[in-house]
Coordinates of C-alpha atoms in Angstrom, one line a residue:
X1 CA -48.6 54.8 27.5
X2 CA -50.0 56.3 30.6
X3 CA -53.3 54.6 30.6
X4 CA -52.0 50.9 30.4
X5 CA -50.6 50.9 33.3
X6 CA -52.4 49.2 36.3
X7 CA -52.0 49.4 39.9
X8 CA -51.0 45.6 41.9
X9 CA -51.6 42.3 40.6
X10 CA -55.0 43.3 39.4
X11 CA -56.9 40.7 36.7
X12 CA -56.0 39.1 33.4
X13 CA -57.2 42.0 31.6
X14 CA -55.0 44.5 33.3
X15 CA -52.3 42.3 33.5
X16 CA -52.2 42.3 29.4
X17 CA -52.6 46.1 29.5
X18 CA -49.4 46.1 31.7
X19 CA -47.4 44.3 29.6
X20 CA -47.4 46.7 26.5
X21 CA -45.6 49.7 28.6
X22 CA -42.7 47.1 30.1
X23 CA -40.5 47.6 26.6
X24 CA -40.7 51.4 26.8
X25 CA -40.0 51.3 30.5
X26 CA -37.2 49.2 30.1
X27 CA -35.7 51.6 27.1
X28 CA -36.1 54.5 29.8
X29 CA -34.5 52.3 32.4
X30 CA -31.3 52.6 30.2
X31 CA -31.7 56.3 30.1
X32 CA -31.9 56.8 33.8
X33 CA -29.8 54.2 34.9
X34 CA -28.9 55.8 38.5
X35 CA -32.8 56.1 39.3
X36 CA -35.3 52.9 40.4
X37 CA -38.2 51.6 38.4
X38 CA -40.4 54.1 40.7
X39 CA -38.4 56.6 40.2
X40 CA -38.4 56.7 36.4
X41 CA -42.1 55.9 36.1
X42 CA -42.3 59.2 37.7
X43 CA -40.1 60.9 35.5
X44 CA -42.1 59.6 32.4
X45 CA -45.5 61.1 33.7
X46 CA -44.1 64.3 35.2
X47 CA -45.5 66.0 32.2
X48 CA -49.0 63.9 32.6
X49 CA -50.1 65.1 36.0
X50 CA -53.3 66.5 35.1
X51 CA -54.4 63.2 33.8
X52 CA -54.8 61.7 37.1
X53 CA -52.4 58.7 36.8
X54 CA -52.3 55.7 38.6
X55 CA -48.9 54.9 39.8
X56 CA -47.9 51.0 39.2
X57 CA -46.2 48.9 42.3
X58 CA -42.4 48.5 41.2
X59 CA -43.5 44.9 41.5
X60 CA -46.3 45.1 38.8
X61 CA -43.4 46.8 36.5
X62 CA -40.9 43.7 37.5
X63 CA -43.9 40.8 36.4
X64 CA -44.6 42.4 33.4
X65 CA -41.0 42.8 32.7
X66 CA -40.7 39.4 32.6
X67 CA -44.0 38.4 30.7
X68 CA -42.3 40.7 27.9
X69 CA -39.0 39.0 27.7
X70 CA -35.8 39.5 25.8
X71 CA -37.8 38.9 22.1
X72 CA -39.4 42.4 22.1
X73 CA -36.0 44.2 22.9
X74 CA -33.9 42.2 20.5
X75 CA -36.0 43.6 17.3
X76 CA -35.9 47.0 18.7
X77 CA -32.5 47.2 18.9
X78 CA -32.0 45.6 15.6
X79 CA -34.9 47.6 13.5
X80 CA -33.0 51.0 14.9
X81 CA -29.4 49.4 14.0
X82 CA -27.4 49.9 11.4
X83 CA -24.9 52.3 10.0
X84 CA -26.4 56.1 9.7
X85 CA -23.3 57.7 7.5
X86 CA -24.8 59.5 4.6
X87 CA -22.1 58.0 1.3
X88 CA -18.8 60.1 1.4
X89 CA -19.2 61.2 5.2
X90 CA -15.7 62.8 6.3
X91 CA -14.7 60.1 8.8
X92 CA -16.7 56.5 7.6
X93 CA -15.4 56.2 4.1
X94 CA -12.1 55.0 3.0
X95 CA -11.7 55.4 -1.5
X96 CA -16.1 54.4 -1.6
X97 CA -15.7 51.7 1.4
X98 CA -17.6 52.3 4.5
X99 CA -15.2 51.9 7.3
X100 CA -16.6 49.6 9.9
X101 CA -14.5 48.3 12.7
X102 CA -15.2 45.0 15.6
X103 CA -14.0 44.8 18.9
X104 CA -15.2 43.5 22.6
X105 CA -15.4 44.4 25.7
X106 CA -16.7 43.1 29.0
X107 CA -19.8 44.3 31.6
X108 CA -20.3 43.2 34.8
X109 CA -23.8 40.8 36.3
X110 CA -25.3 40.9 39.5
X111 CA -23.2 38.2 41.3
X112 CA -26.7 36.1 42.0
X113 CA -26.7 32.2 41.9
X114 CA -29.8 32.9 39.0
X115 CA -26.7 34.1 36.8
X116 CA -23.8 32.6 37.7
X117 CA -24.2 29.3 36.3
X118 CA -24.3 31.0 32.9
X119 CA -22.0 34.3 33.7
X120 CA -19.6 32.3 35.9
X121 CA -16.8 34.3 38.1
X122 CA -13.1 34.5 37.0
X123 CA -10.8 31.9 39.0
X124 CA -7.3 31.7 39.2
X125 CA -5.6 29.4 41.4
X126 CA -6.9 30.6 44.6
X127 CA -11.1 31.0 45.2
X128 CA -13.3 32.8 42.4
X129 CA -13.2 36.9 42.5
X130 CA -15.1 40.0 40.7
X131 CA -18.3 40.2 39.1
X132 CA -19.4 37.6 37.1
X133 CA -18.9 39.3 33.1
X134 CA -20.8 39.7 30.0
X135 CA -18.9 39.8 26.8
X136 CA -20.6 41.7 24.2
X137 CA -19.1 42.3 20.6
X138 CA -20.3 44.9 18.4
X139 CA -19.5 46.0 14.7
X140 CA -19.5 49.6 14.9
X141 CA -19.5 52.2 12.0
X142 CA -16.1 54.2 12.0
X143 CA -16.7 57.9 12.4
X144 CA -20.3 58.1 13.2
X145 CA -19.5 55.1 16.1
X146 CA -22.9 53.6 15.2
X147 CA -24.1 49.7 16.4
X148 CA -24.4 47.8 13.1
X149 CA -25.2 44.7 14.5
X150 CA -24.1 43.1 18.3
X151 CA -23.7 39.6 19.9
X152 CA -23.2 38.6 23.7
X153 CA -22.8 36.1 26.5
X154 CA -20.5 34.7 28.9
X155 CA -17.1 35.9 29.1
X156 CA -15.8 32.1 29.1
X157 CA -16.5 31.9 25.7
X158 CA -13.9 34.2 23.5
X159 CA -14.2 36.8 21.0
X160 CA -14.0 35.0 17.7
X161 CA -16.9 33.0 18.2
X162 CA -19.4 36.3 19.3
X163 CA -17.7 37.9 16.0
X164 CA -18.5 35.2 13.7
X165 CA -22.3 35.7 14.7
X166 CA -22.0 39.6 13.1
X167 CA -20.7 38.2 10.0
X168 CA -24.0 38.9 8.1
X169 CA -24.0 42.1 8.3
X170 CA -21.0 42.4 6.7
X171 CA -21.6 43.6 3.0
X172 CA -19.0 44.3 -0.4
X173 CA -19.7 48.0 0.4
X174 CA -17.7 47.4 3.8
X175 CA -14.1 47.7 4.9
X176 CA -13.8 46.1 8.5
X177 CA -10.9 47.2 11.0
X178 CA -10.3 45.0 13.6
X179 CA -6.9 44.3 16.2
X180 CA -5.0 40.9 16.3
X181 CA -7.9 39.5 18.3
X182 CA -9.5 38.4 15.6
X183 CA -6.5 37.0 13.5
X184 CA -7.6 34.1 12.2
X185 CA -7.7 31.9 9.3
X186 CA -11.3 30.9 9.3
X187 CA -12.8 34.3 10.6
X188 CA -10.5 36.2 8.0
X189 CA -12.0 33.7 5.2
X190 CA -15.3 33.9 6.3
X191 CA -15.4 38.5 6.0
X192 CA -13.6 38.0 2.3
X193 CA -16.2 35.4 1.4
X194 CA -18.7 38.2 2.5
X195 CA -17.7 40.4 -0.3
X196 CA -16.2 42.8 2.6
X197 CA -12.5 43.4 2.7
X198 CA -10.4 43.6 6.0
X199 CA -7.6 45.2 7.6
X200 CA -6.3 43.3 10.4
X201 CA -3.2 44.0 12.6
X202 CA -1.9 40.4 12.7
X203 CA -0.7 38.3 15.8
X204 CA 2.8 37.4 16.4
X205 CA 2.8 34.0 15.9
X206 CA 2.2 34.9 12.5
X207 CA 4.8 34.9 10.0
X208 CA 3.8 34.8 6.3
X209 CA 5.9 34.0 3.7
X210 CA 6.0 36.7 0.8
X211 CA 4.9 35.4 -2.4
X212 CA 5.3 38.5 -5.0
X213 CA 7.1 42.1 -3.0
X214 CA 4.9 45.2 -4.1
X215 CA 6.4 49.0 -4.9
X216 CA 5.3 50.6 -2.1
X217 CA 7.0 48.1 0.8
X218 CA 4.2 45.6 0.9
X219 CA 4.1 42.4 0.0
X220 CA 1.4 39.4 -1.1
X221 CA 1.6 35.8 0.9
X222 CA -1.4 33.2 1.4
X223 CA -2.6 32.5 4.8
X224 CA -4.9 29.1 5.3
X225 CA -2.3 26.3 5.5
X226 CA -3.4 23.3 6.8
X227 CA -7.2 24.9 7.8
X228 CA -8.5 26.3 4.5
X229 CA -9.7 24.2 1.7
X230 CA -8.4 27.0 -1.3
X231 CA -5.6 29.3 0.5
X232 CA -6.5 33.0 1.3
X233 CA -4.1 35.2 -0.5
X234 CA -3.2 38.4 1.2
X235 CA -1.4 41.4 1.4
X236 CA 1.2 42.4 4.5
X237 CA 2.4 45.6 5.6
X238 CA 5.4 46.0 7.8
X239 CA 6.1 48.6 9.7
X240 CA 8.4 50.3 12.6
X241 CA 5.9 52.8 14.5
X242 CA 7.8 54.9 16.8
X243 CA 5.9 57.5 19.4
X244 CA 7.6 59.8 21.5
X245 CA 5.8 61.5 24.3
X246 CA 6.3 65.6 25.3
X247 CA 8.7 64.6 28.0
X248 CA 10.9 62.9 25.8
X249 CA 9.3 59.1 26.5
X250 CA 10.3 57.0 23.3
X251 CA 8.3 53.8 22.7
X252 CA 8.8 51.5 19.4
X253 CA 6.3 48.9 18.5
X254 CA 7.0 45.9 15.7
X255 CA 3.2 46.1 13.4
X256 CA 2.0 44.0 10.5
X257 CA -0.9 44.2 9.0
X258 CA -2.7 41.8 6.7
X259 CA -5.7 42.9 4.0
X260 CA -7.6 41.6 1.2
X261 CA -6.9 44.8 -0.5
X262 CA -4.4 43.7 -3.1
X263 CA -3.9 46.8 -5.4
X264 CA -1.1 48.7 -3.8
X265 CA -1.7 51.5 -6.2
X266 CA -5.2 52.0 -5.5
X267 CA -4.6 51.2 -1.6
X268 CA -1.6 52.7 -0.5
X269 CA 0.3 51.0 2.1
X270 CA 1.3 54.3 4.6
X271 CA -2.8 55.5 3.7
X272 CA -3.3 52.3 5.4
X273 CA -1.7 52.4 8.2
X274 CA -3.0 55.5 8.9
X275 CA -6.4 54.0 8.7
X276 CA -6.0 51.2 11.0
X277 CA -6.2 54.0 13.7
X278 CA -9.9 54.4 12.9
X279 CA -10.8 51.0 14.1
X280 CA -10.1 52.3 17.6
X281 CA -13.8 54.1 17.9
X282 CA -14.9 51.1 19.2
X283 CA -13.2 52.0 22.3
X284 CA -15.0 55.0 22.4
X285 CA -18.1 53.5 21.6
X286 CA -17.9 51.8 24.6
X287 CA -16.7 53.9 26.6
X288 CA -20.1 55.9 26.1
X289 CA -22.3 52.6 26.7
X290 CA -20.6 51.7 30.1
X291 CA -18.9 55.4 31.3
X292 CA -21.8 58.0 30.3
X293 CA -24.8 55.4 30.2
X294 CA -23.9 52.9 32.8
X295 CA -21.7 55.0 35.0
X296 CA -19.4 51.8 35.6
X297 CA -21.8 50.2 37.2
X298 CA -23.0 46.0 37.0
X299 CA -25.8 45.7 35.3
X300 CA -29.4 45.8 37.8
X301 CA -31.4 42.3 36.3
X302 CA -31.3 39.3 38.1
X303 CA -32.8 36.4 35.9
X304 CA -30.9 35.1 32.4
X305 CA -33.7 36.5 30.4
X306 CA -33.6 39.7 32.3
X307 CA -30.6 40.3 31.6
X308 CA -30.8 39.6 28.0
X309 CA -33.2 42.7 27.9
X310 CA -31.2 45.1 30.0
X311 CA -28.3 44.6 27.4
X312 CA -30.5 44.9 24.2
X313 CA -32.5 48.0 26.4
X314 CA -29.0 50.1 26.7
X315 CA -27.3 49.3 23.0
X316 CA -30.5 50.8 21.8
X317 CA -31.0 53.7 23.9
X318 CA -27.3 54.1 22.5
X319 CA -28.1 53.3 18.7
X320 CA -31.2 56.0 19.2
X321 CA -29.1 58.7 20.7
X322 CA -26.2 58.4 17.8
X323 CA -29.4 58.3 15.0
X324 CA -30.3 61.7 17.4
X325 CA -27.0 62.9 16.3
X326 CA -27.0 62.5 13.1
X327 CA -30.5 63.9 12.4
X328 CA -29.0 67.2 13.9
X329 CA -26.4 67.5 11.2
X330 CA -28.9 67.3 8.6
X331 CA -28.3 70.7 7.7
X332 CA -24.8 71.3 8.6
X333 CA -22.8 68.4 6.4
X334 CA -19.5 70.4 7.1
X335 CA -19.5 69.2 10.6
X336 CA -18.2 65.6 11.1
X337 CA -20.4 63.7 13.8
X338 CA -17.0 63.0 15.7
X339 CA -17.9 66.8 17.0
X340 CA -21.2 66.0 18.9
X341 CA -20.8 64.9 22.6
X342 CA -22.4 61.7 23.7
X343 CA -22.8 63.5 27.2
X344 CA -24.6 66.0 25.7
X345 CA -27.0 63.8 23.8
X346 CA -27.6 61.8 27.0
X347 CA -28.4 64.3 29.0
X348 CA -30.8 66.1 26.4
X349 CA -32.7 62.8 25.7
X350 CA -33.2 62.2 30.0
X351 CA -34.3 66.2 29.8
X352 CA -36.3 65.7 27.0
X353 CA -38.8 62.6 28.2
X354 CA -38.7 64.6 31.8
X355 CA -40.3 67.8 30.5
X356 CA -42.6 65.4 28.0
X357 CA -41.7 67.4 24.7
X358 CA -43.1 66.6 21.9
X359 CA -45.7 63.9 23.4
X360 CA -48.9 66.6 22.6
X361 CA -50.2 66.1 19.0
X362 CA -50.3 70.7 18.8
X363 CA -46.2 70.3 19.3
X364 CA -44.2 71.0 16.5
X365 CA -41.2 68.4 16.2
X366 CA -38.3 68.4 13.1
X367 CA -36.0 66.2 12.4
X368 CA -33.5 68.1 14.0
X369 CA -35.5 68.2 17.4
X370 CA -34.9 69.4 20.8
X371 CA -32.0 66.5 21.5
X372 CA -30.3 67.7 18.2
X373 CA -30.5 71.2 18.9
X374 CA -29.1 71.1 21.9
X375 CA -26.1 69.0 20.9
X376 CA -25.5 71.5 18.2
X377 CA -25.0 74.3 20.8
X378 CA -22.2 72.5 22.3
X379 CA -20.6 71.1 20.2
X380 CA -16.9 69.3 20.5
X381 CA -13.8 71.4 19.7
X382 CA -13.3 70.8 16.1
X383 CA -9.4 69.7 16.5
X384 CA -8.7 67.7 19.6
X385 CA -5.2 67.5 20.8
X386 CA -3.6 64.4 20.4
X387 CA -2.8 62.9 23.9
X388 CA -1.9 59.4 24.8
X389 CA -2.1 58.2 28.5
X390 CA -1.2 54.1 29.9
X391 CA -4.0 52.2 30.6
X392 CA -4.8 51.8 34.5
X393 CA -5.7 48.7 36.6
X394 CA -8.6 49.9 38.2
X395 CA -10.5 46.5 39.5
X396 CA -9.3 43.1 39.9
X397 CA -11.0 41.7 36.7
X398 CA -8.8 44.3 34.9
X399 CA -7.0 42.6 31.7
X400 CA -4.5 45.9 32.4
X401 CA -1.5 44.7 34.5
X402 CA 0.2 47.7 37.3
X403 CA 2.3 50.5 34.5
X404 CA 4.0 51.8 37.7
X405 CA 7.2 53.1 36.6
X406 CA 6.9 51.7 32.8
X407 CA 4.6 54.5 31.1
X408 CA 3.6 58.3 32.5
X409 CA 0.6 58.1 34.3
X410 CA -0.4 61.2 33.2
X411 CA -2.0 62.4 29.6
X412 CA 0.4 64.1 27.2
X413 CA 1.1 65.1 23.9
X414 CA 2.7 62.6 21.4
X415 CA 4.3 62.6 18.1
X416 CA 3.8 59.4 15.7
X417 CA 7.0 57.9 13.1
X418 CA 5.9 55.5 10.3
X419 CA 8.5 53.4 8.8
X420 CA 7.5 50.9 6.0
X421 CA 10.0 48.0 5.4
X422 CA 11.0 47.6 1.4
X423 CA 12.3 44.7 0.3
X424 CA 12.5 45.7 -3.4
X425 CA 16.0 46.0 -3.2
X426 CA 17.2 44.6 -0.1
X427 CA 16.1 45.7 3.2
X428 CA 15.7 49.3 2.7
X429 CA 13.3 52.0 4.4
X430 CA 10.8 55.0 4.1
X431 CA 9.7 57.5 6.8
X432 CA 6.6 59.7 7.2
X433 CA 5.7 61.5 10.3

């Protein structure tokens, strides 16, 4: 790597040499994301400085940046994606079905007339305001919280139509979680004709008619009227959840949930409630892309193609760190990956290509590595207390609306009640806490 590098514009020649470090400098780019170009060049060669390097203009990075494109990134991201639970991980399996759930979420561009006529601003009534936004989707394995496949592009465009795009990496083997976002006819159709089976928390305008009432509350209808050619039959579960917060707050919330998994002996209705919870992860997920890796911050390219990159650069410096913390439970199956920190393994990897471990052919390297051992010694606390805190409207492009006065503003400790409606015999009830 150090030796392709070239100094200025330079000739043809060097120009092609270039070229074949700009992928590894953008994947670096995502690790350091507070630093400039310069300064993680320098970072990469800290542990080279008896070679006698010649430092590249940030300029000669930025052309060969762009001779590299988008293409290069894309298959590096999806060669290192896919789920990494071993078969019967605590945490990813569900009764032999990998647990794998879809949600979005929205980053910010560089508000630049080269962008904005594809990442256009938000506009209300009055003049245009924020950052122009990215939406990106991702399928993400439950419990390990690994990138299975992605899609992205302009936040005009809604959810549904990014998920339909990770459809084929859906397999028979897979159970996908997903929120009322993605409640729809075709879309649900479309993951059963994969093979894989869903659990959906359906929207309100919903209301399916039951068709054949099931022991344990649930109950079969068919979904598809009037958009599918053979009707999609179904199973619903209704339930009361009811959570009261350590200072007495009691909140009660109306859920149904829809499934393709028919057998309510095999597939419990209150097991799969319980499981819908998991789909969640994808918060967290994302929370680690744009809190720990990006810091919050809009994203630094300024061309279409650019920014393309950037986005395909950080989901794999993401996907490599989570295969990082994986490899280190290689030898320790009895603790579940939720235990290693993100942080942690962020920090370790930006330590790591710093001090240049491992880059000298005399350097012993395992699976487990220097990233892996270091997320083992500090490791998560293995029960987490529950604790439940209202979302805050912290920008303007915020979807979150002001909870002033509606829900505690601070984090506390909460207590969940299931109730299942029956309909066996009349409208009758069962609890579980």
């Amino acid at each position: 790597m150090s030796r392709t590098a070239g100094s200025g514009s330079g000739s043809g020649k060097r120009a092609g040499r270039k070229t074949r470090t700009a992928p590894w400098t953008d994947f670096h780019l995502a690790l350091f994301e507070h630093h400039s170009y310069r300064t993680v060049w320098s970072k990469l060669t800290a542990a080279l400085t008896p070679l006698a390097l010649v430092r590249p203009a940030v300029s000669s990075l930025t052309r060969a940046r762009r001779r590299v494109g988008a293409a290069p990134l894309r298959r590096l991201f999806e060669t290192l994606a896919g789920p990494v639970a071993r078969p019967g991980q605590d945490g990813s399996f569900y009764r032999g079905l990998r647990t794998v759930a879809v949600d979005g979420t929205l980053l910010h561009t560089p508000d630049d007339e080269t962008l904005t006529w594809r990442y256009p601003k938000r506009a209300g009534e009055g003049p245009e305001f924020g950052y122009p936004l990215l939406r990106l989707l991702t399928l993400v394995e439950c419990g390990t919280r690994a990138l299975i496949a992605a899609a992205f592009g302009p936040e005009s465009e809604g959810e549904l139509p990014y998920a339909k795009r990770l459809l084929a990496a859906l397999d028979k083997t897979m159970l996908l979680l997903a929120d009322a976002a993605f409640d729809g006819n075709e879309f649900l159709d479309a993951v059963h004709q994969s093979g894989a089976r869903f659990l959906v928390r359906s929207g309100a305008r919903r209301v399916p008619t039951p068709a054949e009432h099931l022991g344990d509350g649930s109950y079969v209808a068919r979904i598809g009227y009037g958009v599918l050619r053979v009707l999609l039959p179904v199973r619903v579960i209704e339930a009361t959840l009811t959570v009261t917060l350590a200072d007495g707050t009691v909140r009660t919330e109306q859920w149904r949930l829809i499934t393709n998994l028919l057998d309510p002996v095999r597939y419990p209705a209150a097991e799969l409630i319980d499981l819908y919870h998991r789909g969640w992860q994808a918060e967290t997920t994302y929370f680690s892309i744009k809190a720990t890796m990006l810091d919050g911050r809009v994203l630094r390219s300024r061309s279409i193609d650019g920014l393309d990159q950037e986005v395909y650069t950080v989901l794999t410096a993401y996907q490599a760190l989570i295969r990082a913390g994986d490899d280190a439970l290689t030898g320790r199956p009895e603790v579940p990956m939720e235990r290693i920190s993100f942080t942690v393994l962020l920090a370790a990897a930006t330590d790591t290509v710093t001090a240049g471990h491992g880059i000298f052919p005399n350097t012993l390297v395992d699976l487990v590595g220097t990233i892996g051992h270091t997320a083992l010694d500090a490791l998560l606390p293995a029960h987490r207390r529950q604790r439940v805190k209202a979302r805050t409207r912290k920008n303007p492009t915020s979807k979150y609306g002001p909870n002033a006065g509606q829900r505690p503003q601070k984090a506390q400790n909460y207590t969940v009640r299931t109730t299942v409606a029956f309909f066996e015999h009349g409208l009758n009830s069962r609890s579980r806490r």
